[in-house]
């Protein structure tokens, strides 16, 4: 496998004010295993590698650390979501700052969010079709329902299409995973059909560069509106 993806700058990378990505570290093994111990997560997967086991999760992280260096610009990256600072602590700090009791640096420290593991985002070549590159996401249930997948998906697509030779990107999900399919459509993908994927049959989605160039400039609310009314134009 060879990667044509453009290597991003040093992590962590801000996908949005509430989401950042970085390379997996061994300190993430427990969080990774815990996420995969949740049956709600496993029910959404096309395949179910036993990452709920600490030894398997540790091997996955070690393998991914080697993968990052071998295929710069591609990988499965640890995702962290922003947890806002305590509102009462912020209010007290702002009052102290206004009174001149604390400086700008301390105020910024109190107001800064903390970052908590919430899953992963991926940009990798497809095993069953190595000429294709796909985006993917796997999020813990506490991160569901707030469009973090769209934040990360937009970042992944910008990384993928930073390679000017790339003409299309793919996405895959379990055929019954309606939420993942909806997310892919909001990102601009069209459903192609079903295709082999890691030993299973998955729903396949495709996004052309030409469509992405136009679609990405639409406000997210407008993208969602077009998808809901079925008005998304077919891709060449």
PDB file of C-alpha atoms in Angstrom:
ATOM      1  CA  UNK A   1       0.000   0.000   0.000  1.00  0.00           C
ATOM      2  CA  UNK A   2       1.271   3.472  -0.806  1.00  0.00           C
ATOM      3  CA  UNK A   3      -0.260   6.692   0.442  1.00  0.00           C
ATOM      4  CA  UNK A   4      -0.797   9.825  -1.619  1.00  0.00           C
ATOM      5  CA  UNK A   5      -2.306  11.719   1.307  1.00  0.00           C
ATOM      6  CA  UNK A   6      -0.609  14.947   2.298  1.00  0.00           C
ATOM      7  CA  UNK A   7       0.927  14.750   5.771  1.00  0.00           C
ATOM      8  CA  UNK A   8      -0.755  17.179   8.178  1.00  0.00           C
ATOM      9  CA  UNK A   9       1.277  19.341  10.574  1.00  0.00           C
ATOM     10  CA  UNK A  10       2.206  18.043  13.997  1.00  0.00           C
ATOM     11  CA  UNK A  11      -0.782  16.963  16.152  1.00  0.00           C
ATOM     12  CA  UNK A  12      -3.050  17.644  17.849  1.00  0.00           C
ATOM     13  CA  UNK A  13      -5.130  18.944  14.961  1.00  0.00           C
ATOM     14  CA  UNK A  14      -8.196  21.085  15.592  1.00  0.00           C
ATOM     15  CA  UNK A  15     -11.065  19.825  13.465  1.00  0.00           C
ATOM     16  CA  UNK A  16     -13.289  22.402  15.185  1.00  0.00           C
ATOM     17  CA  UNK A  17     -13.485  24.304  18.456  1.00  0.00           C
ATOM     18  CA  UNK A  18     -14.964  21.191  20.067  1.00  0.00           C
ATOM     19  CA  UNK A  19     -13.002  18.395  18.381  1.00  0.00           C
ATOM     20  CA  UNK A  20      -9.330  17.659  17.959  1.00  0.00           C
ATOM     21  CA  UNK A  21      -7.413  14.690  16.589  1.00  0.00           C
ATOM     22  CA  UNK A  22      -3.994  13.278  17.374  1.00  0.00           C
ATOM     23  CA  UNK A  23      -2.000  10.087  17.002  1.00  0.00           C
ATOM     24  CA  UNK A  24      -2.920   7.215  19.300  1.00  0.00           C
ATOM     25  CA  UNK A  25      -0.648   6.660  22.322  1.00  0.00           C
ATOM     26  CA  UNK A  26      -0.371   3.708  24.675  1.00  0.00           C
ATOM     27  CA  UNK A  27      -2.128   5.824  27.314  1.00  0.00           C
ATOM     28  CA  UNK A  28      -5.290   5.560  25.168  1.00  0.00           C
ATOM     29  CA  UNK A  29      -5.539   1.767  25.386  1.00  0.00           C
ATOM     30  CA  UNK A  30      -7.932   1.699  28.357  1.00  0.00           C
ATOM     31  CA  UNK A  31     -10.285   4.262  26.782  1.00  0.00           C
ATOM     32  CA  UNK A  32     -10.171   2.427  23.460  1.00  0.00           C
ATOM     33  CA  UNK A  33     -11.042  -0.911  25.065  1.00  0.00           C
ATOM     34  CA  UNK A  34     -13.776   0.659  27.174  1.00  0.00           C
ATOM     35  CA  UNK A  35     -15.444   2.147  24.092  1.00  0.00           C
ATOM     36  CA  UNK A  36     -15.495  -1.257  22.390  1.00  0.00           C
ATOM     37  CA  UNK A  37     -16.936  -2.917  25.483  1.00  0.00           C
ATOM     38  CA  UNK A  38     -20.147  -0.979  24.892  1.00  0.00           C
ATOM     39  CA  UNK A  39     -22.609  -3.133  22.886  1.00  0.00           C
ATOM     40  CA  UNK A  40     -24.090   0.000  21.352  1.00  0.00           C
ATOM     41  CA  UNK A  41     -20.755   0.666  19.635  1.00  0.00           C
ATOM     42  CA  UNK A  42     -20.263  -2.889  18.416  1.00  0.00           C
ATOM     43  CA  UNK A  43     -23.795  -2.984  17.008  1.00  0.00           C
ATOM     44  CA  UNK A  44     -22.834  -0.229  14.541  1.00  0.00           C
ATOM     45  CA  UNK A  45     -19.705  -1.913  13.136  1.00  0.00           C
ATOM     46  CA  UNK A  46     -19.217  -3.630   9.798  1.00  0.00           C
ATOM     47  CA  UNK A  47     -16.572  -5.794  11.465  1.00  0.00           C
ATOM     48  CA  UNK A  48     -15.986  -6.389  15.163  1.00  0.00           C
ATOM     49  CA  UNK A  49     -12.272  -6.726  15.921  1.00  0.00           C
ATOM     50  CA  UNK A  50     -11.945  -7.625  19.602  1.00  0.00           C
ATOM     51  CA  UNK A  51     -10.728  -4.203  20.691  1.00  0.00           C
ATOM     52  CA  UNK A  52     -12.684  -4.611  23.910  1.00  0.00           C
ATOM     53  CA  UNK A  53      -9.733  -6.743  25.049  1.00  0.00           C
ATOM     54  CA  UNK A  54      -6.864  -4.715  26.532  1.00  0.00           C
ATOM     55  CA  UNK A  55      -4.155  -6.823  24.892  1.00  0.00           C
ATOM     56  CA  UNK A  56      -5.793  -6.511  21.471  1.00  0.00           C
ATOM     57  CA  UNK A  57      -6.298  -2.762  21.945  1.00  0.00           C
ATOM     58  CA  UNK A  58      -2.643  -2.392  22.962  1.00  0.00           C
ATOM     59  CA  UNK A  59      -1.526  -4.259  19.847  1.00  0.00           C
ATOM     60  CA  UNK A  60      -3.758  -2.055  17.710  1.00  0.00           C
ATOM     61  CA  UNK A  61      -2.225   1.138  19.121  1.00  0.00           C
ATOM     62  CA  UNK A  62       1.330  -0.158  18.696  1.00  0.00           C
ATOM     63  CA  UNK A  63       0.588  -1.151  15.115  1.00  0.00           C
ATOM     64  CA  UNK A  64      -0.984   2.215  14.375  1.00  0.00           C
ATOM     65  CA  UNK A  65       2.062   4.055  15.733  1.00  0.00           C
ATOM     66  CA  UNK A  66       4.184   2.206  13.167  1.00  0.00           C
ATOM     67  CA  UNK A  67       1.558   2.819  10.475  1.00  0.00           C
ATOM     68  CA  UNK A  68       1.731   6.600  10.972  1.00  0.00           C
ATOM     69  CA  UNK A  69       5.422   6.662  10.056  1.00  0.00           C
ATOM     70  CA  UNK A  70       5.103   4.207   7.173  1.00  0.00           C
ATOM     71  CA  UNK A  71       2.108   5.927   5.558  1.00  0.00           C
ATOM     72  CA  UNK A  72       2.463   9.592   6.435  1.00  0.00           C
ATOM     73  CA  UNK A  73      -0.830  11.434   6.077  1.00  0.00           C
ATOM     74  CA  UNK A  74      -2.969   8.327   6.522  1.00  0.00           C
ATOM     75  CA  UNK A  75      -4.068   6.600   9.686  1.00  0.00           C
ATOM     76  CA  UNK A  76      -6.662   6.092  12.388  1.00  0.00           C
ATOM     77  CA  UNK A  77      -6.419   9.009  14.790  1.00  0.00           C
ATOM     78  CA  UNK A  78      -7.548   9.414  18.365  1.00  0.00           C
ATOM     79  CA  UNK A  79     -10.410  11.900  18.733  1.00  0.00           C
ATOM     80  CA  UNK A  80     -10.952  14.126  21.761  1.00  0.00           C
ATOM     81  CA  UNK A  81     -13.946  16.362  22.449  1.00  0.00           C
ATOM     82  CA  UNK A  82     -13.851  19.614  24.365  1.00  0.00           C
ATOM     83  CA  UNK A  83     -15.485  19.682  27.802  1.00  0.00           C
ATOM     84  CA  UNK A  84     -16.296  23.314  28.680  1.00  0.00           C
ATOM     85  CA  UNK A  85     -14.857  24.771  31.836  1.00  0.00           C
ATOM     86  CA  UNK A  86     -17.091  24.930  34.894  1.00  0.00           C
ATOM     87  CA  UNK A  87     -19.401  27.920  34.503  1.00  0.00           C
ATOM     88  CA  UNK A  88     -19.125  29.014  38.140  1.00  0.00           C
ATOM     89  CA  UNK A  89     -15.327  28.841  38.035  1.00  0.00           C
ATOM     90  CA  UNK A  90     -15.309  30.907  34.828  1.00  0.00           C
ATOM     91  CA  UNK A  91     -17.599  33.536  36.336  1.00  0.00           C
ATOM     92  CA  UNK A  92     -15.405  33.833  39.431  1.00  0.00           C
ATOM     93  CA  UNK A  93     -12.272  34.105  37.303  1.00  0.00           C
ATOM     94  CA  UNK A  94     -13.816  36.787  35.097  1.00  0.00           C
ATOM     95  CA  UNK A  95     -14.777  38.809  38.160  1.00  0.00           C
ATOM     96  CA  UNK A  96     -11.280  38.427  39.588  1.00  0.00           C
ATOM     97  CA  UNK A  97      -9.786  39.458  36.269  1.00  0.00           C
ATOM     98  CA  UNK A  98     -12.005  42.541  36.078  1.00  0.00           C
ATOM     99  CA  UNK A  99     -10.875  43.464  39.596  1.00  0.00           C
ATOM    100  CA  UNK A 100      -7.226  43.072  38.612  1.00  0.00           C
ATOM    101  CA  UNK A 101      -6.650  40.116  40.927  1.00  0.00           C
ATOM    102  CA  UNK A 102      -5.566  37.660  38.199  1.00  0.00           C
ATOM    103  CA  UNK A 103      -3.797  38.183  34.887  1.00  0.00           C
ATOM    104  CA  UNK A 104      -4.815  37.268  31.340  1.00  0.00           C
ATOM    105  CA  UNK A 105      -2.873  34.016  31.422  1.00  0.00           C
ATOM    106  CA  UNK A 106      -4.629  32.659  34.488  1.00  0.00           C
ATOM    107  CA  UNK A 107      -8.024  33.707  33.150  1.00  0.00           C
ATOM    108  CA  UNK A 108      -7.333  31.884  29.901  1.00  0.00           C
ATOM    109  CA  UNK A 109      -6.250  28.801  31.839  1.00  0.00           C
ATOM    110  CA  UNK A 110      -9.482  28.702  33.846  1.00  0.00           C
ATOM    111  CA  UNK A 111     -11.618  29.249  30.738  1.00  0.00           C
ATOM    112  CA  UNK A 112      -9.862  26.624  28.614  1.00  0.00           C
ATOM    113  CA  UNK A 113     -11.781  23.385  27.994  1.00  0.00           C
ATOM    114  CA  UNK A 114     -10.467  19.989  28.986  1.00  0.00           C
ATOM    115  CA  UNK A 115     -10.143  17.357  26.285  1.00  0.00           C
ATOM    116  CA  UNK A 116     -11.670  13.894  26.680  1.00  0.00           C
ATOM    117  CA  UNK A 117     -11.322  10.751  24.558  1.00  0.00           C
ATOM    118  CA  UNK A 118     -14.364  10.239  22.339  1.00  0.00           C
ATOM    119  CA  UNK A 119     -13.324   7.724  19.657  1.00  0.00           C
ATOM    120  CA  UNK A 120     -11.450   7.891  16.395  1.00  0.00           C
ATOM    121  CA  UNK A 121     -11.431   9.214  12.831  1.00  0.00           C
ATOM    122  CA  UNK A 122      -9.651   7.495   9.949  1.00  0.00           C
ATOM    123  CA  UNK A 123      -8.263   8.163   6.496  1.00  0.00           C
ATOM    124  CA  UNK A 124      -6.971   4.904   5.029  1.00  0.00           C
ATOM    125  CA  UNK A 125      -6.878   2.829   1.863  1.00  0.00           C
ATOM    126  CA  UNK A 126      -9.640   0.253   1.437  1.00  0.00           C
ATOM    127  CA  UNK A 127      -8.414  -3.321   1.946  1.00  0.00           C
ATOM    128  CA  UNK A 128     -10.734  -4.731  -0.723  1.00  0.00           C
ATOM    129  CA  UNK A 129      -9.905  -1.924  -3.186  1.00  0.00           C
ATOM    130  CA  UNK A 130      -6.421  -0.501  -2.418  1.00  0.00           C
ATOM    131  CA  UNK A 131      -6.735   2.201  -5.082  1.00  0.00           C
ATOM    132  CA  UNK A 132      -9.576   3.748  -3.049  1.00  0.00           C
ATOM    133  CA  UNK A 133      -9.141   5.901   0.029  1.00  0.00           C
ATOM    134  CA  UNK A 134     -11.915   6.111   2.601  1.00  0.00           C
ATOM    135  CA  UNK A 135     -12.859   8.241   5.564  1.00  0.00           C
ATOM    136  CA  UNK A 136     -14.357   6.723   8.687  1.00  0.00           C
ATOM    137  CA  UNK A 137     -15.319   7.444  12.268  1.00  0.00           C
ATOM    138  CA  UNK A 138     -16.042   5.465  15.406  1.00  0.00           C
ATOM    139  CA  UNK A 139     -17.361   7.451  18.351  1.00  0.00           C
ATOM    140  CA  UNK A 140     -18.254   6.585  21.927  1.00  0.00           C
ATOM    141  CA  UNK A 141     -21.994   6.897  22.699  1.00  0.00           C
ATOM    142  CA  UNK A 142     -21.489   9.984  24.874  1.00  0.00           C
ATOM    143  CA  UNK A 143     -20.261  11.774  21.736  1.00  0.00           C
ATOM    144  CA  UNK A 144     -23.256  10.796  19.595  1.00  0.00           C
ATOM    145  CA  UNK A 145     -25.917  13.238  18.486  1.00  0.00           C
ATOM    146  CA  UNK A 146     -23.952  16.483  18.455  1.00  0.00           C
ATOM    147  CA  UNK A 147     -22.518  16.440  14.913  1.00  0.00           C
ATOM    148  CA  UNK A 148     -18.927  15.753  15.969  1.00  0.00           C
ATOM    149  CA  UNK A 149     -18.815  13.198  13.148  1.00  0.00           C
ATOM    150  CA  UNK A 150     -19.462  16.028  10.686  1.00  0.00           C
ATOM    151  CA  UNK A 151     -16.692  18.164  12.213  1.00  0.00           C
ATOM    152  CA  UNK A 152     -14.231  15.297  11.871  1.00  0.00           C
ATOM    153  CA  UNK A 153     -15.525  14.290   8.461  1.00  0.00           C
ATOM    154  CA  UNK A 154     -14.982  17.768   7.041  1.00  0.00           C
ATOM    155  CA  UNK A 155     -11.425  17.740   8.384  1.00  0.00           C
ATOM    156  CA  UNK A 156     -10.724  14.318   6.882  1.00  0.00           C
ATOM    157  CA  UNK A 157     -12.031  15.349   3.478  1.00  0.00           C
ATOM    158  CA  UNK A 158      -9.897  18.485   3.488  1.00  0.00           C
ATOM    159  CA  UNK A 159      -6.878  16.276   4.239  1.00  0.00           C
ATOM    160  CA  UNK A 160      -7.787  13.760   1.552  1.00  0.00           C
ATOM    161  CA  UNK A 161      -8.375  16.332  -1.172  1.00  0.00           C
ATOM    162  CA  UNK A 162      -5.233  18.270  -0.235  1.00  0.00           C
ATOM    163  CA  UNK A 163      -3.665  15.760  -2.634  1.00  0.00           C
ATOM    164  CA  UNK A 164      -4.476  17.530  -5.901  1.00  0.00           C
ATOM    165  CA  UNK A 165      -4.310  14.253  -7.819  1.00  0.00           C
ATOM    166  CA  UNK A 166      -7.123  12.714  -5.791  1.00  0.00           C
ATOM    167  CA  UNK A 167     -10.424  12.686  -7.664  1.00  0.00           C
ATOM    168  CA  UNK A 168     -12.688  10.806  -5.230  1.00  0.00           C
ATOM    169  CA  UNK A 169     -13.042   9.545  -1.662  1.00  0.00           C
ATOM    170  CA  UNK A 170     -15.166   6.660  -0.380  1.00  0.00           C
ATOM    171  CA  UNK A 171     -17.078   5.883   2.780  1.00  0.00           C
ATOM    172  CA  UNK A 172     -18.462   2.590   4.086  1.00  0.00           C
ATOM    173  CA  UNK A 173     -20.892   1.611   6.818  1.00  0.00           C
ATOM    174  CA  UNK A 174     -23.089  -1.286   7.845  1.00  0.00           C
ATOM    175  CA  UNK A 175     -26.141  -1.316   5.514  1.00  0.00           C
ATOM    176  CA  UNK A 176     -28.505  -0.864   8.465  1.00  0.00           C
ATOM    177  CA  UNK A 177     -26.505   1.996  10.038  1.00  0.00           C
ATOM    178  CA  UNK A 178     -28.830   4.856   9.133  1.00  0.00           C
ATOM    179  CA  UNK A 179     -27.027   7.471  11.233  1.00  0.00           C
ATOM    180  CA  UNK A 180     -23.668   6.828   9.521  1.00  0.00           C
ATOM    181  CA  UNK A 181     -25.324   6.876   6.098  1.00  0.00           C
ATOM    182  CA  UNK A 182     -27.003  10.186   6.937  1.00  0.00           C
ATOM    183  CA  UNK A 183     -23.692  11.662   8.091  1.00  0.00           C
ATOM    184  CA  UNK A 184     -21.985  10.629   4.856  1.00  0.00           C
ATOM    185  CA  UNK A 185     -24.745  12.244   2.801  1.00  0.00           C
ATOM    186  CA  UNK A 186     -24.460  15.502   4.750  1.00  0.00           C
ATOM    187  CA  UNK A 187     -20.726  15.428   4.021  1.00  0.00           C
ATOM    188  CA  UNK A 188     -21.612  15.219   0.320  1.00  0.00           C
ATOM    189  CA  UNK A 189     -21.380  11.486  -0.433  1.00  0.00           C
ATOM    190  CA  UNK A 190     -23.770   9.578  -2.712  1.00  0.00           C
ATOM    191  CA  UNK A 191     -24.783   5.974  -2.052  1.00  0.00           C
ATOM    192  CA  UNK A 192     -23.235   3.733  -4.716  1.00  0.00           C
ATOM    193  CA  UNK A 193     -24.571   0.363  -3.570  1.00  0.00           C
ATOM    194  CA  UNK A 194     -23.146  -2.504  -1.533  1.00  0.00           C
ATOM    195  CA  UNK A 195     -19.551  -3.732  -1.764  1.00  0.00           C
ATOM    196  CA  UNK A 196     -17.209  -6.200  -0.005  1.00  0.00           C
ATOM    197  CA  UNK A 197     -15.582  -4.655   3.046  1.00  0.00           C
ATOM    198  CA  UNK A 198     -13.233  -6.454   5.446  1.00  0.00           C
ATOM    199  CA  UNK A 199     -14.927  -9.794   4.875  1.00  0.00           C
ATOM    200  CA  UNK A 200     -18.457  -8.393   5.077  1.00  0.00           C
ATOM    201  CA  UNK A 201     -20.900  -6.599   2.817  1.00  0.00           C
ATOM    202  CA  UNK A 202     -21.146  -2.858   3.461  1.00  0.00           C
ATOM    203  CA  UNK A 203     -23.002   0.122   2.079  1.00  0.00           C
ATOM    204  CA  UNK A 204     -20.615   2.023  -0.191  1.00  0.00           C
ATOM    205  CA  UNK A 205     -20.621   5.808  -0.643  1.00  0.00           C
ATOM    206  CA  UNK A 206     -18.591   7.953  -3.041  1.00  0.00           C
ATOM    207  CA  UNK A 207     -17.677  11.658  -3.127  1.00  0.00           C
ATOM    208  CA  UNK A 208     -16.062  13.235  -6.174  1.00  0.00           C
ATOM    209  CA  UNK A 209     -13.691  16.167  -5.916  1.00  0.00           C
ATOM    210  CA  UNK A 210     -15.927  18.266  -8.162  1.00  0.00           C
ATOM    211  CA  UNK A 211     -18.948  17.760  -5.930  1.00  0.00           C
ATOM    212  CA  UNK A 212     -16.929  18.295  -2.746  1.00  0.00           C
ATOM    213  CA  UNK A 213     -15.547  21.598  -4.068  1.00  0.00           C
ATOM    214  CA  UNK A 214     -19.089  22.971  -4.374  1.00  0.00           C
ATOM    215  CA  UNK A 215     -20.699  21.178  -1.431  1.00  0.00           C
ATOM    216  CA  UNK A 216     -18.122  22.146   1.218  1.00  0.00           C
ATOM    217  CA  UNK A 217     -18.864  25.854   0.808  1.00  0.00           C
ATOM    218  CA  UNK A 218     -22.532  25.420   1.733  1.00  0.00           C
ATOM    219  CA  UNK A 219     -23.462  26.160   5.350  1.00  0.00           C
ATOM    220  CA  UNK A 220     -24.049  22.933   7.252  1.00  0.00           C
ATOM    221  CA  UNK A 221     -27.696  23.815   7.791  1.00  0.00           C
ATOM    222  CA  UNK A 222     -28.175  24.111   4.030  1.00  0.00           C
ATOM    223  CA  UNK A 223     -26.432  20.804   3.410  1.00  0.00           C
ATOM    224  CA  UNK A 224     -28.734  19.149   5.910  1.00  0.00           C
ATOM    225  CA  UNK A 225     -31.779  20.777   4.328  1.00  0.00           C
ATOM    226  CA  UNK A 226     -30.841  19.520   0.871  1.00  0.00           C
ATOM    227  CA  UNK A 227     -30.214  15.985   2.122  1.00  0.00           C
ATOM    228  CA  UNK A 228     -33.510  15.854   4.010  1.00  0.00           C
ATOM    229  CA  UNK A 229     -35.471  16.921   0.944  1.00  0.00           C
ATOM    230  CA  UNK A 230     -33.512  14.628  -1.357  1.00  0.00           C
ATOM    231  CA  UNK A 231     -32.193  17.485  -3.451  1.00  0.00           C
ATOM    232  CA  UNK A 232     -28.518  16.593  -3.388  1.00  0.00           C
ATOM    233  CA  UNK A 233     -27.319  16.560  -7.033  1.00  0.00           C
ATOM    234  CA  UNK A 234     -25.966  13.315  -8.487  1.00  0.00           C
ATOM    235  CA  UNK A 235     -22.188  13.202  -8.893  1.00  0.00           C
ATOM    236  CA  UNK A 236     -20.311  12.669 -12.093  1.00  0.00           C
TER     237      UNK A 236
END
